[in-house]
Amino acid sequence: MPAERVAILHDWLVTWGGAERVLEQMLACYPGADVFCIVEDLDAERRSVLDGRRVHTSFIQRLPRAKRSYWHYAGLMPLAVEQFDLRSYDLVLSSSHAVALGAITGPDQLHVSFLHSPMRFAWDLQPLYLESFGFASGPKSLAARLLLHYLRNWDRGAANGVDRMLTCSDFAARRIAKVHRRSAAVVHPPVDVERFTLSESRDSYFLTGSRMNPFKRIDVVVEAFRALPDQRLLVLGDGPDLPKIRRLAGANVELLGHVSDAEVRRRMQGASAFVHAATEDFGIAMGEAQACGTPVIALGAGGACEIVRDAAHNPAPTGVLFDGQSPAGVRRGVERFLQQRERFDPRACRENALRFSEQRFREKLLEQVEIARRDFAAGVRTT
């Protein structure tokens, strides 16, 4: 019997975040797989993860400024992903939060999609995206809304071609059920617990950080610490929101900008707690903090509820979940943490994070693909 041919599809490879870490582990499970994506522009360090594989890109790759302004071609992305010729592959595995799930496959090809989320910008987060990009009103708003309407219709139809859906959290599964009327098996994303190792020594600073875009709500955390002048906050990362964050920062807030992976780990290991105010589908950074033995203070919504064991309900807590995505909400969370800080055991945080190890992710992914194969052979499809 000839060896199984596997294609792995990813939306775009231009930054390195949670979705790309999922891709990295997919490649570890299927080292002979071919990789397809809309646009690729990784630096040499990140591209080493591909282990010399050629990346098959779409026609958008050749359009003007596509590598950095790929969002400008969002309306062409459904067409682009549909042009990939996947006829020679037995298994198509997609990692999608935009269009990769729309790959066209035949009746004898198995398509398993790890759907991080239906298109956030086109569905429930549409108002936030329109506001953040300046399209909330005016002629450009009408054009943007028409485009998003088209993308919603395409997205719903594209999901019908997937044989089995996986996703990153119960929260994301509820979003998929709402949008696509499909059930999705939860496989929590991989946390590198081998790199983010336990430290039982804590410093006096709090830590936050991510790519500084409006949806990560770093501004809310920074503004909260203006009302906590006796507490020191370090902020990692850069991005389009950096000027705004800089204006909000008080004397007790230090902006470190983009730092090396080693520096991220060191700061995670030393922090009193990691503070996070965004609603995440999962939130790998919170898992990394827990792997270091660091408690997490997070908005009680989305993936944080599946990562953090809240002090209000657990005898061995690993963090605090607060209500209200606002500076006041963050401040209340920090104050609750300070009142109970002796309850947080770094070893309990570390043990909690081991649930999300890379090895466990690979095991669960392979298990789900085998379930999909069995059901596919029997003519069964998840609803």
PDB file of C-alpha atoms in Angstrom, residues 201-207 225 230-234 252 267 269-273 334 337-338 341:
ATOM      1  CA  SER A 201      11.242  32.430  43.044  1.00  0.00           C
ATOM      2  CA  ARG A 202       8.942  35.382  42.401  1.00  0.00           C
ATOM      3  CA  ASP A 203       9.855  39.020  41.962  1.00  0.00           C
ATOM      4  CA  SER A 204       7.684  42.013  42.872  1.00  0.00           C
ATOM      5  CA  TYR A 205       6.546  43.005  39.368  1.00  0.00           C
ATOM      6  CA  PHE A 206       3.420  42.094  37.424  1.00  0.00           C
ATOM      7  CA  LEU A 207       3.682  41.169  33.741  1.00  0.00           C
ATOM      8  CA  PHE A 225      -2.053  50.142  36.973  1.00  0.00           C
ATOM      9  CA  ASP A 230       2.536  50.953  44.415  1.00  0.00           C
ATOM     10  CA  GLN A 231       2.529  48.004  41.987  1.00  0.00           C
ATOM     11  CA  ARG A 232       5.047  47.695  39.149  1.00  0.00           C
ATOM     12  CA  LEU A 233       3.955  46.476  35.703  1.00  0.00           C
ATOM     13  CA  LEU A 234       6.225  45.284  32.886  1.00  0.00           C
ATOM     14  CA  ASN A 252       5.091  52.407  37.554  1.00  0.00           C
ATOM     15  CA  ARG A 267      10.241  37.575  32.774  1.00  0.00           C
ATOM     16  CA  GLN A 269       9.415  32.992  35.547  1.00  0.00           C
ATOM     17  CA  GLY A 270      10.006  36.006  37.782  1.00  0.00           C
ATOM     18  CA  ALA A 271       6.624  37.739  37.721  1.00  0.00           C
ATOM     19  CA  SER A 272       4.325  37.890  40.730  1.00  0.00           C
ATOM     20  CA  ALA A 273       1.487  37.262  38.259  1.00  0.00           C
ATOM     21  CA  VAL A 334      -5.062  42.510  41.131  1.00  0.00           C
ATOM     22  CA  PHE A 337      -4.707  38.481  44.105  1.00  0.00           C
ATOM     23  CA  LEU A 338      -2.723  40.609  46.563  1.00  0.00           C
ATOM     24  CA  ARG A 341      -1.166  35.752  47.272  1.00  0.00           C
TER      25      ARG A 341
END
